[in-house]
């Protein structure tokens, strides 16, 4: 069973908010109610929320939304949510406790939300369905972690990676000669660096000097640094003469476009751009979700398919299907990043592809063909990029 999530996102916002405010350990339901016992206790899942938590209106919220939806649709599954109070050792203790005590006869799943748990997922190399305390043995024990390269995963640990290179290559090609600034949350983080490199390579086709690239931090704090993100955006804007930021008809090279790659810090950047003077040609790409309808300053969005991927894993586990230990989802996969043009404004830089549009970009057949061609180009570039990375390992 496959459930799409976009049409249900508003309905689940309240549920997401409640779970985000939950204490360290919260059971959404505990299967203690009387029933016929036919499915009770057969599936037991624990979700470890990201260290930076929900509330980013993007990646983390999409994860929690699908987990809440899965839990609501399957009341026979015992589901618990664990939210770290701090970044200390408590979350590691909870993880080790759950990993050591699988329930007799159950199918047990532990989901570690986010790439910030990569080290934790590798900290226990002796995972087993056997309960080391009671001697009982679960039917199945799986740990799912996100955005991992799959290298040397321990037994019972599974992971996936969303390959961002190709989609961000397309984004860079779309901008053409327009100035661009990438604001990334963390230097050296694999998924971020893939996106940065993809955008740099695509953008540099027409701009050999490349875009501005800035990092907020060398650790995960950059994904929760809204003030620093705003300061960085403002400092970049102030380096550009104001007359170059004003709209000029059919001037494809004028203005500036931000590329936010900083998780929860992205929200502050969206707000900053939205509140600039309305006559300024400053835009910001929507990242992780479709933000096109929130502001005229968003020319297009790159929708990360983490909800669909997680939904696939959860339902496959529920139906007792096997998973591959690791897989990557790029432009040529079942779950590619969506490249969504805006449905109600026409960014100036897109006029170089179609100088006489008859509809908005989302319905423009000329631009549809442009996206198809650039995606095909990006597919080849993404394959070559992955091959280079593998050769360097």
CSV table of N, CA and C in Angstrom, one decimal, residues 140-146 153-160 313 323-326:
chain,number,residue,atom,x,y,z
A,140,UNK,N,12.0,-10.2,13.7
A,140,UNK,CA,12.7,-9.3,12.8
A,140,UNK,C,13.1,-8.1,13.6
A,141,UNK,N,14.4,-7.6,13.4
A,141,UNK,CA,14.9,-6.4,14.0
A,141,UNK,C,15.5,-5.5,12.9
A,142,UNK,N,15.1,-4.3,12.7
A,142,UNK,CA,15.7,-3.4,11.7
A,142,UNK,C,15.9,-2.0,12.3
A,143,UNK,N,17.0,-1.4,11.9
A,143,UNK,CA,17.3,0.0,12.2
A,143,UNK,C,17.4,0.7,10.9
A,144,UNK,N,16.6,1.8,10.7
A,144,UNK,CA,16.6,2.6,9.5
A,144,UNK,C,17.2,3.9,9.8
A,145,UNK,N,18.3,4.3,9.1
A,145,UNK,CA,18.9,5.6,9.2
A,145,UNK,C,18.9,6.3,7.9
A,146,UNK,N,19.0,7.6,7.9
A,146,UNK,CA,18.8,8.5,6.7
A,146,UNK,C,20.1,9.0,6.2
A,153,UNK,N,27.8,-0.7,6.9
A,153,UNK,CA,26.7,-0.7,7.8
A,153,UNK,C,26.7,-2.0,8.7
A,154,UNK,N,26.4,-1.9,10.0
A,154,UNK,CA,26.4,-3.0,10.8
A,154,UNK,C,25.2,-3.9,10.5
A,155,UNK,N,25.2,-5.2,11.0
A,155,UNK,CA,24.0,-6.0,10.7
A,155,UNK,C,22.7,-5.4,11.3
A,156,UNK,N,21.6,-5.6,10.6
A,156,UNK,CA,20.3,-5.1,11.0
A,156,UNK,C,20.1,-3.6,10.7
A,157,UNK,N,21.1,-2.9,10.3
A,157,UNK,CA,21.0,-1.5,10.0
A,157,UNK,C,20.9,-1.3,8.5
A,158,UNK,N,19.9,-0.5,8.1
A,158,UNK,CA,19.6,-0.2,6.7
A,158,UNK,C,19.6,1.3,6.5
A,159,UNK,N,19.9,1.8,5.3
A,159,UNK,CA,19.9,3.2,5.1
A,159,UNK,C,19.6,3.5,3.6
A,160,UNK,N,19.3,4.8,3.3
A,160,UNK,CA,19.2,5.2,2.0
A,160,UNK,C,19.8,6.6,1.9
A,313,UNK,N,9.4,2.6,2.9
A,313,UNK,CA,10.1,1.7,3.8
A,313,UNK,C,9.1,1.2,4.9
A,323,UNK,N,14.1,-5.4,2.8
A,323,UNK,CA,14.6,-4.1,2.2
A,323,UNK,C,16.0,-4.4,1.7
A,324,UNK,N,16.5,-3.7,0.7
A,324,UNK,CA,17.9,-3.7,0.4
A,324,UNK,C,18.6,-3.0,1.5
A,325,UNK,N,19.8,-3.4,1.9
A,325,UNK,CA,20.5,-2.7,3.0
A,325,UNK,C,20.8,-1.3,2.8
A,326,UNK,N,21.0,-0.9,1.5
A,326,UNK,CA,21.3,0.5,1.2
A,326,UNK,C,20.8,0.7,-0.3
